[in-house]
Amino acid sequence: GEALSVVQELATRGERFGAAVLSQVVEHMAPADVLALMDALHGARKPGAPLLIATPNPRSLVVLEQLFWLDPTHVRPYPRLLLEHMGRDAGFSVAASYADPLSVPVRSWWKRCLAKVRSLWSGADRSGPMDSVVVLRREP
């Protein structure tokens, strides 16, 4: 809640950001609050300024089955496609959207091989990146 009020206050004072980063933030918020924060950030950023959103990747079964719900403050997972749509609704364009390759689970070589085989066999991702990134831009 504080992030939204701070951004709104800065926008009303006419201050503008050159960029904004929401890293591991949106999953702690309800959809209406995420949209309100995106709207506020849209108004408080310079034209062309990026908004980077990094959040747990719900396509990763490691995240969805094991890690995400261990944090009781998590409200819901946000797939990249949903964040892209929400960003467009707030007036942004999508500059980039990807699963962060640096967030692949750290495992021994044989566990990596086993996870890849299980992923291929089940059709579910047990070895891929655990974080998603969406970069939005405010149009000039």
PDB file of N, CA, C and O in Angstrom, residues 67-114:
ATOM      1  N   LEU A  67       7.826 -23.531  -3.895  1.00  0.00           N
ATOM      2  CA  LEU A  67       8.341 -22.279  -3.339  1.00  0.00           C
ATOM      3  C   LEU A  67       7.292 -21.184  -3.126  1.00  0.00           C
ATOM      4  O   LEU A  67       7.313 -20.501  -2.104  1.00  0.00           O
ATOM      5  N   PHE A  68       6.398 -21.000  -4.083  1.00  0.00           N
ATOM      6  CA  PHE A  68       5.504 -19.840  -4.050  1.00  0.00           C
ATOM      7  C   PHE A  68       4.668 -19.771  -2.776  1.00  0.00           C
ATOM      8  O   PHE A  68       4.585 -18.749  -2.112  1.00  0.00           O
ATOM      9  N   TRP A  69       4.040 -20.863  -2.429  1.00  0.00           N
ATOM     10  CA  TRP A  69       3.093 -20.849  -1.309  1.00  0.00           C
ATOM     11  C   TRP A  69       3.768 -20.985   0.050  1.00  0.00           C
ATOM     12  O   TRP A  69       3.105 -20.970   1.083  1.00  0.00           O
ATOM     13  N   LEU A  70       5.101 -21.091   0.087  1.00  0.00           N
ATOM     14  CA  LEU A  70       5.807 -21.098   1.364  1.00  0.00           C
ATOM     15  C   LEU A  70       5.846 -19.706   1.988  1.00  0.00           C
ATOM     16  O   LEU A  70       6.095 -19.559   3.173  1.00  0.00           O
ATOM     17  N   ASP A  71       5.622 -18.676   1.174  1.00  0.00           N
ATOM     18  CA  ASP A  71       5.567 -17.303   1.679  1.00  0.00           C
ATOM     19  C   ASP A  71       4.100 -16.945   1.903  1.00  0.00           C
ATOM     20  O   ASP A  71       3.340 -16.782   0.950  1.00  0.00           O
ATOM     21  N   PRO A  72       3.668 -16.827   3.158  1.00  0.00           N
ATOM     22  CA  PRO A  72       2.245 -16.565   3.432  1.00  0.00           C
ATOM     23  C   PRO A  72       1.766 -15.189   2.977  1.00  0.00           C
ATOM     24  O   PRO A  72       0.562 -14.943   2.939  1.00  0.00           O
ATOM     25  N   THR A  73       2.703 -14.304   2.590  1.00  0.00           N
ATOM     26  CA  THR A  73       2.274 -12.984   2.117  1.00  0.00           C
ATOM     27  C   THR A  73       2.011 -12.965   0.618  1.00  0.00           C
ATOM     28  O   THR A  73       1.558 -11.954   0.085  1.00  0.00           O
ATOM     29  N   HIS A  74       2.293 -14.071  -0.081  1.00  0.00           N
ATOM     30  CA  HIS A  74       1.975 -14.144  -1.508  1.00  0.00           C
ATOM     31  C   HIS A  74       0.471 -14.224  -1.691  1.00  0.00           C
ATOM     32  O   HIS A  74      -0.196 -15.042  -1.061  1.00  0.00           O
ATOM     33  N   VAL A  75      -0.060 -13.364  -2.552  1.00  0.00           N
ATOM     34  CA  VAL A  75      -1.499 -13.316  -2.820  1.00  0.00           C
ATOM     35  C   VAL A  75      -1.862 -14.237  -3.973  1.00  0.00           C
ATOM     36  O   VAL A  75      -2.800 -15.027  -3.881  1.00  0.00           O
ATOM     37  N   ARG A  76      -1.116 -14.122  -5.066  1.00  0.00           N
ATOM     38  CA  ARG A  76      -1.361 -14.957  -6.246  1.00  0.00           C
ATOM     39  C   ARG A  76      -0.183 -14.859  -7.200  1.00  0.00           C
ATOM     40  O   ARG A  76       0.535 -13.862  -7.204  1.00  0.00           O
ATOM     41  N   PRO A  77       0.011 -15.900  -8.022  1.00  0.00           N
ATOM     42  CA  PRO A  77       1.037 -15.805  -9.060  1.00  0.00           C
ATOM     43  C   PRO A  77       0.527 -14.981 -10.235  1.00  0.00           C
ATOM     44  O   PRO A  77      -0.683 -14.918 -10.489  1.00  0.00           O
ATOM     45  N   TYR A  78       1.446 -14.328 -10.933  1.00  0.00           N
ATOM     46  CA  TYR A  78       1.109 -13.523 -12.107  1.00  0.00           C
ATOM     47  C   TYR A  78       1.866 -14.047 -13.321  1.00  0.00           C
ATOM     48  O   TYR A  78       3.067 -13.787 -13.456  1.00  0.00           O
ATOM     49  N   PRO A  79       1.196 -14.777 -14.212  1.00  0.00           N
ATOM     50  CA  PRO A  79       1.856 -15.199 -15.452  1.00  0.00           C
ATOM     51  C   PRO A  79       2.248 -13.981 -16.290  1.00  0.00           C
ATOM     52  O   PRO A  79       1.627 -12.913 -16.208  1.00  0.00           O
ATOM     53  N   ARG A  80       3.284 -14.146 -17.103  1.00  0.00           N
ATOM     54  CA  ARG A  80       3.756 -13.033 -17.940  1.00  0.00           C
ATOM     55  C   ARG A  80       2.651 -12.479 -18.823  1.00  0.00           C
ATOM     56  O   ARG A  80       2.525 -11.260 -18.975  1.00  0.00           O
ATOM     57  N   LEU A  81       1.858 -13.346 -19.430  1.00  0.00           N
ATOM     58  CA  LEU A  81       0.800 -12.885 -20.324  1.00  0.00           C
ATOM     59  C   LEU A  81      -0.183 -11.963 -19.593  1.00  0.00           C
ATOM     60  O   LEU A  81      -0.614 -10.946 -20.138  1.00  0.00           O
ATOM     61  N   LEU A  82      -0.506 -12.290 -18.355  1.00  0.00           N
ATOM     62  CA  LEU A  82      -1.401 -11.438 -17.570  1.00  0.00           C
ATOM     63  C   LEU A  82      -0.753 -10.083 -17.298  1.00  0.00           C
ATOM     64  O   LEU A  82      -1.399  -9.033 -17.437  1.00  0.00           O
ATOM     65  N   LEU A  83       0.522 -10.079 -16.920  1.00  0.00           N
ATOM     66  CA  LEU A  83       1.209  -8.803 -16.671  1.00  0.00           C
ATOM     67  C   LEU A  83       1.300  -7.958 -17.940  1.00  0.00           C
ATOM     68  O   LEU A  83       1.166  -6.731 -17.879  1.00  0.00           O
ATOM     69  N   GLU A  84       1.487  -8.616 -19.081  1.00  0.00           N
ATOM     70  CA  GLU A  84       1.504  -7.881 -20.350  1.00  0.00           C
ATOM     71  C   GLU A  84       0.157  -7.209 -20.596  1.00  0.00           C
ATOM     72  O   GLU A  84       0.099  -6.027 -20.965  1.00  0.00           O
ATOM     73  N   HIS A  85      -0.937  -7.950 -20.398  1.00  0.00           N
ATOM     74  CA  HIS A  85      -2.277  -7.383 -20.606  1.00  0.00           C
ATOM     75  C   HIS A  85      -2.559  -6.249 -19.619  1.00  0.00           C
ATOM     76  O   HIS A  85      -3.105  -5.205 -20.002  1.00  0.00           O
ATOM     77  N   MET A  86      -2.185  -6.454 -18.370  1.00  0.00           N
ATOM     78  CA  MET A  86      -2.393  -5.404 -17.366  1.00  0.00           C
ATOM     79  C   MET A  86      -1.590  -4.158 -17.719  1.00  0.00           C
ATOM     80  O   MET A  86      -2.072  -3.034 -17.557  1.00  0.00           O
ATOM     81  N   GLY A  87      -0.355  -4.356 -18.196  1.00  0.00           N
ATOM     82  CA  GLY A  87       0.472  -3.217 -18.600  1.00  0.00           C
ATOM     83  C   GLY A  87      -0.154  -2.448 -19.749  1.00  0.00           C
ATOM     84  O   GLY A  87      -0.178  -1.219 -19.744  1.00  0.00           O
ATOM     85  N   ARG A  88      -0.667  -3.170 -20.727  1.00  0.00           N
ATOM     86  CA  ARG A  88      -1.339  -2.493 -21.860  1.00  0.00           C
ATOM     87  C   ARG A  88      -2.570  -1.728 -21.371  1.00  0.00           C
ATOM     88  O   ARG A  88      -2.838  -0.614 -21.836  1.00  0.00           O
ATOM     89  N   ASP A  89      -3.322  -2.319 -20.439  1.00  0.00           N
ATOM     90  CA  ASP A  89      -4.489  -1.633 -19.879  1.00  0.00           C
ATOM     91  C   ASP A  89      -4.097  -0.340 -19.167  1.00  0.00           C
ATOM     92  O   ASP A  89      -4.872   0.609 -19.128  1.00  0.00           O
ATOM     93  N   ALA A  90      -2.877  -0.309 -18.606  1.00  0.00           N
ATOM     94  CA  ALA A  90      -2.393   0.884 -17.911  1.00  0.00           C
ATOM     95  C   ALA A  90      -1.716   1.873 -18.860  1.00  0.00           C
ATOM     96  O   ALA A  90      -1.211   2.902 -18.423  1.00  0.00           O
ATOM     97  N   GLY A  91      -1.679   1.559 -20.169  1.00  0.00           N
ATOM     98  CA  GLY A  91      -1.136   2.494 -21.147  1.00  0.00           C
ATOM     99  C   GLY A  91       0.300   2.239 -21.566  1.00  0.00           C
ATOM    100  O   GLY A  91       0.907   3.084 -22.218  1.00  0.00           O
ATOM    101  N   PHE A  92       0.855   1.100 -21.197  1.00  0.00           N
ATOM    102  CA  PHE A  92       2.222   0.768 -21.568  1.00  0.00           C
ATOM    103  C   PHE A  92       2.245  -0.068 -22.849  1.00  0.00           C
ATOM    104  O   PHE A  92       1.249  -0.660 -23.231  1.00  0.00           O
ATOM    105  N   SER A  93       3.423  -0.138 -23.450  1.00  0.00           N
ATOM    106  CA  SER A  93       3.661  -1.127 -24.498  1.00  0.00           C
ATOM    107  C   SER A  93       4.647  -2.146 -23.918  1.00  0.00           C
ATOM    108  O   SER A  93       5.415  -1.836 -23.007  1.00  0.00           O
ATOM    109  N   VAL A  94       4.618  -3.360 -24.452  1.00  0.00           N
ATOM    110  CA  VAL A  94       5.496  -4.423 -23.961  1.00  0.00           C
ATOM    111  C   VAL A  94       6.807  -4.368 -24.744  1.00  0.00           C
ATOM    112  O   VAL A  94       6.813  -4.554 -25.955  1.00  0.00           O
ATOM    113  N   ALA A  95       7.895  -4.096 -24.043  1.00  0.00           N
ATOM    114  CA  ALA A  95       9.214  -4.028 -24.675  1.00  0.00           C
ATOM    115  C   ALA A  95       9.895  -5.393 -24.676  1.00  0.00           C
ATOM    116  O   ALA A  95      10.622  -5.726 -25.605  1.00  0.00           O
ATOM    117  N   ALA A  96       9.660  -6.187 -23.631  1.00  0.00           N
ATOM    118  CA  ALA A  96      10.264  -7.524 -23.529  1.00  0.00           C
ATOM    119  C   ALA A  96       9.471  -8.348 -22.527  1.00  0.00           C
ATOM    120  O   ALA A  96       8.847  -7.796 -21.614  1.00  0.00           O
ATOM    121  N   SER A  97       9.505  -9.660 -22.725  1.00  0.00           N
ATOM    122  CA  SER A  97       8.828 -10.573 -21.815  1.00  0.00           C
ATOM    123  C   SER A  97       9.522 -11.920 -21.930  1.00  0.00           C
ATOM    124  O   SER A  97       9.594 -12.489 -23.013  1.00  0.00           O
ATOM    125  N   TYR A  98      10.063 -12.416 -20.810  1.00  0.00           N
ATOM    126  CA  TYR A  98      10.836 -13.649 -20.886  1.00  0.00           C
ATOM    127  C   TYR A  98      10.944 -14.318 -19.518  1.00  0.00           C
ATOM    128  O   TYR A  98      10.733 -13.698 -18.483  1.00  0.00           O
ATOM    129  N   ALA A  99      11.271 -15.614 -19.547  1.00  0.00           N
ATOM    130  CA  ALA A  99      11.618 -16.343 -18.336  1.00  0.00           C
ATOM    131  C   ALA A  99      13.101 -16.098 -18.088  1.00  0.00           C
ATOM    132  O   ALA A  99      13.924 -16.273 -18.987  1.00  0.00           O
ATOM    133  N   ASP A 100      13.444 -15.649 -16.896  1.00  0.00           N
ATOM    134  CA  ASP A 100      14.814 -15.246 -16.582  1.00  0.00           C
ATOM    135  C   ASP A 100      15.755 -16.453 -16.548  1.00  0.00           C
ATOM    136  O   ASP A 100      15.679 -17.280 -15.637  1.00  0.00           O
ATOM    137  N   PRO A 101      16.672 -16.555 -17.520  1.00  0.00           N
ATOM    138  CA  PRO A 101      17.557 -17.726 -17.571  1.00  0.00           C
ATOM    139  C   PRO A 101      18.514 -17.818 -16.380  1.00  0.00           C
ATOM    140  O   PRO A 101      19.049 -18.875 -16.101  1.00  0.00           O
ATOM    141  N   LEU A 102      18.711 -16.720 -15.670  1.00  0.00           N
ATOM    142  CA  LEU A 102      19.601 -16.739 -14.506  1.00  0.00           C
ATOM    143  C   LEU A 102      18.933 -17.348 -13.275  1.00  0.00           C
ATOM    144  O   LEU A 102      19.591 -17.545 -12.252  1.00  0.00           O
ATOM    145  N   SER A 103      17.630 -17.641 -13.372  1.00  0.00           N
ATOM    146  CA  SER A 103      16.915 -18.166 -12.210  1.00  0.00           C
ATOM    147  C   SER A 103      16.606 -19.661 -12.316  1.00  0.00           C
ATOM    148  O   SER A 103      15.724 -20.165 -11.653  1.00  0.00           O
ATOM    149  N   VAL A 104      17.363 -20.374 -13.137  1.00  0.00           N
ATOM    150  CA  VAL A 104      17.204 -21.830 -13.251  1.00  0.00           C
ATOM    151  C   VAL A 104      17.639 -22.457 -11.926  1.00  0.00           C
ATOM    152  O   VAL A 104      18.635 -22.031 -11.336  1.00  0.00           O
ATOM    153  N   PRO A 105      16.899 -23.457 -11.430  1.00  0.00           N
ATOM    154  CA  PRO A 105      17.282 -24.085 -10.153  1.00  0.00           C
ATOM    155  C   PRO A 105      18.713 -24.620 -10.183  1.00  0.00           C
ATOM    156  O   PRO A 105      19.146 -25.189 -11.182  1.00  0.00           O
ATOM    157  N   VAL A 106      19.432 -24.424  -9.099  1.00  0.00           N
ATOM    158  CA  VAL A 106      20.804 -24.913  -8.987  1.00  0.00           C
ATOM    159  C   VAL A 106      20.740 -26.363  -8.499  1.00  0.00           C
ATOM    160  O   VAL A 106      20.225 -26.640  -7.419  1.00  0.00           O
ATOM    161  N   ARG A 107      21.250 -27.269  -9.331  1.00  0.00           N
ATOM    162  CA  ARG A 107      21.222 -28.693  -9.016  1.00  0.00           C
ATOM    163  C   ARG A 107      22.507 -29.352  -9.496  1.00  0.00           C
ATOM    164  O   ARG A 107      23.190 -28.828 -10.369  1.00  0.00           O
ATOM    165  N   SER A 108      22.784 -30.522  -8.957  1.00  0.00           N
ATOM    166  CA  SER A 108      23.914 -31.308  -9.464  1.00  0.00           C
ATOM    167  C   SER A 108      23.576 -31.758 -10.884  1.00  0.00           C
ATOM    168  O   SER A 108      22.423 -31.743 -11.298  1.00  0.00           O
ATOM    169  N   TRP A 109      24.583 -32.193 -11.631  1.00  0.00           N
ATOM    170  CA  TRP A 109      24.376 -32.550 -13.040  1.00  0.00           C
ATOM    171  C   TRP A 109      23.358 -33.661 -13.193  1.00  0.00           C
ATOM    172  O   TRP A 109      22.533 -33.629 -14.094  1.00  0.00           O
ATOM    173  N   TRP A 110      23.371 -34.656 -12.322  1.00  0.00           N
ATOM    174  CA  TRP A 110      22.434 -35.767 -12.484  1.00  0.00           C
ATOM    175  C   TRP A 110      21.006 -35.358 -12.124  1.00  0.00           C
ATOM    176  O   TRP A 110      20.050 -35.845 -12.724  1.00  0.00           O
ATOM    177  N   LYS A 111      20.841 -34.439 -11.170  1.00  0.00           N
ATOM    178  CA  LYS A 111      19.488 -33.956 -10.852  1.00  0.00           C
ATOM    179  C   LYS A 111      18.953 -33.070 -11.976  1.00  0.00           C
ATOM    180  O   LYS A 111      17.759 -33.060 -12.245  1.00  0.00           O
ATOM    181  N   ARG A 112      19.842 -32.304 -12.642  1.00  0.00           N
ATOM    182  CA  ARG A 112      19.422 -31.505 -13.801  1.00  0.00           C
ATOM    183  C   ARG A 112      18.922 -32.416 -14.905  1.00  0.00           C
ATOM    184  O   ARG A 112      17.880 -32.166 -15.515  1.00  0.00           O
ATOM    185  N   CYS A 113      19.660 -33.496 -15.174  1.00  0.00           N
ATOM    186  CA  CYS A 113      19.256 -34.462 -16.213  1.00  0.00           C
ATOM    187  C   CYS A 113      17.930 -35.115 -15.849  1.00  0.00           C
ATOM    188  O   CYS A 113      17.033 -35.229 -16.695  1.00  0.00           O
ATOM    189  N   LEU A 114      17.785 -35.527 -14.609  1.00  0.00           N
ATOM    190  CA  LEU A 114      16.543 -36.148 -14.156  1.00  0.00           C
ATOM    191  C   LEU A 114      15.371 -35.176 -14.293  1.00  0.00           C
ATOM    192  O   LEU A 114      14.285 -35.554 -14.761  1.00  0.00           O
TER     193      LEU A 114
END
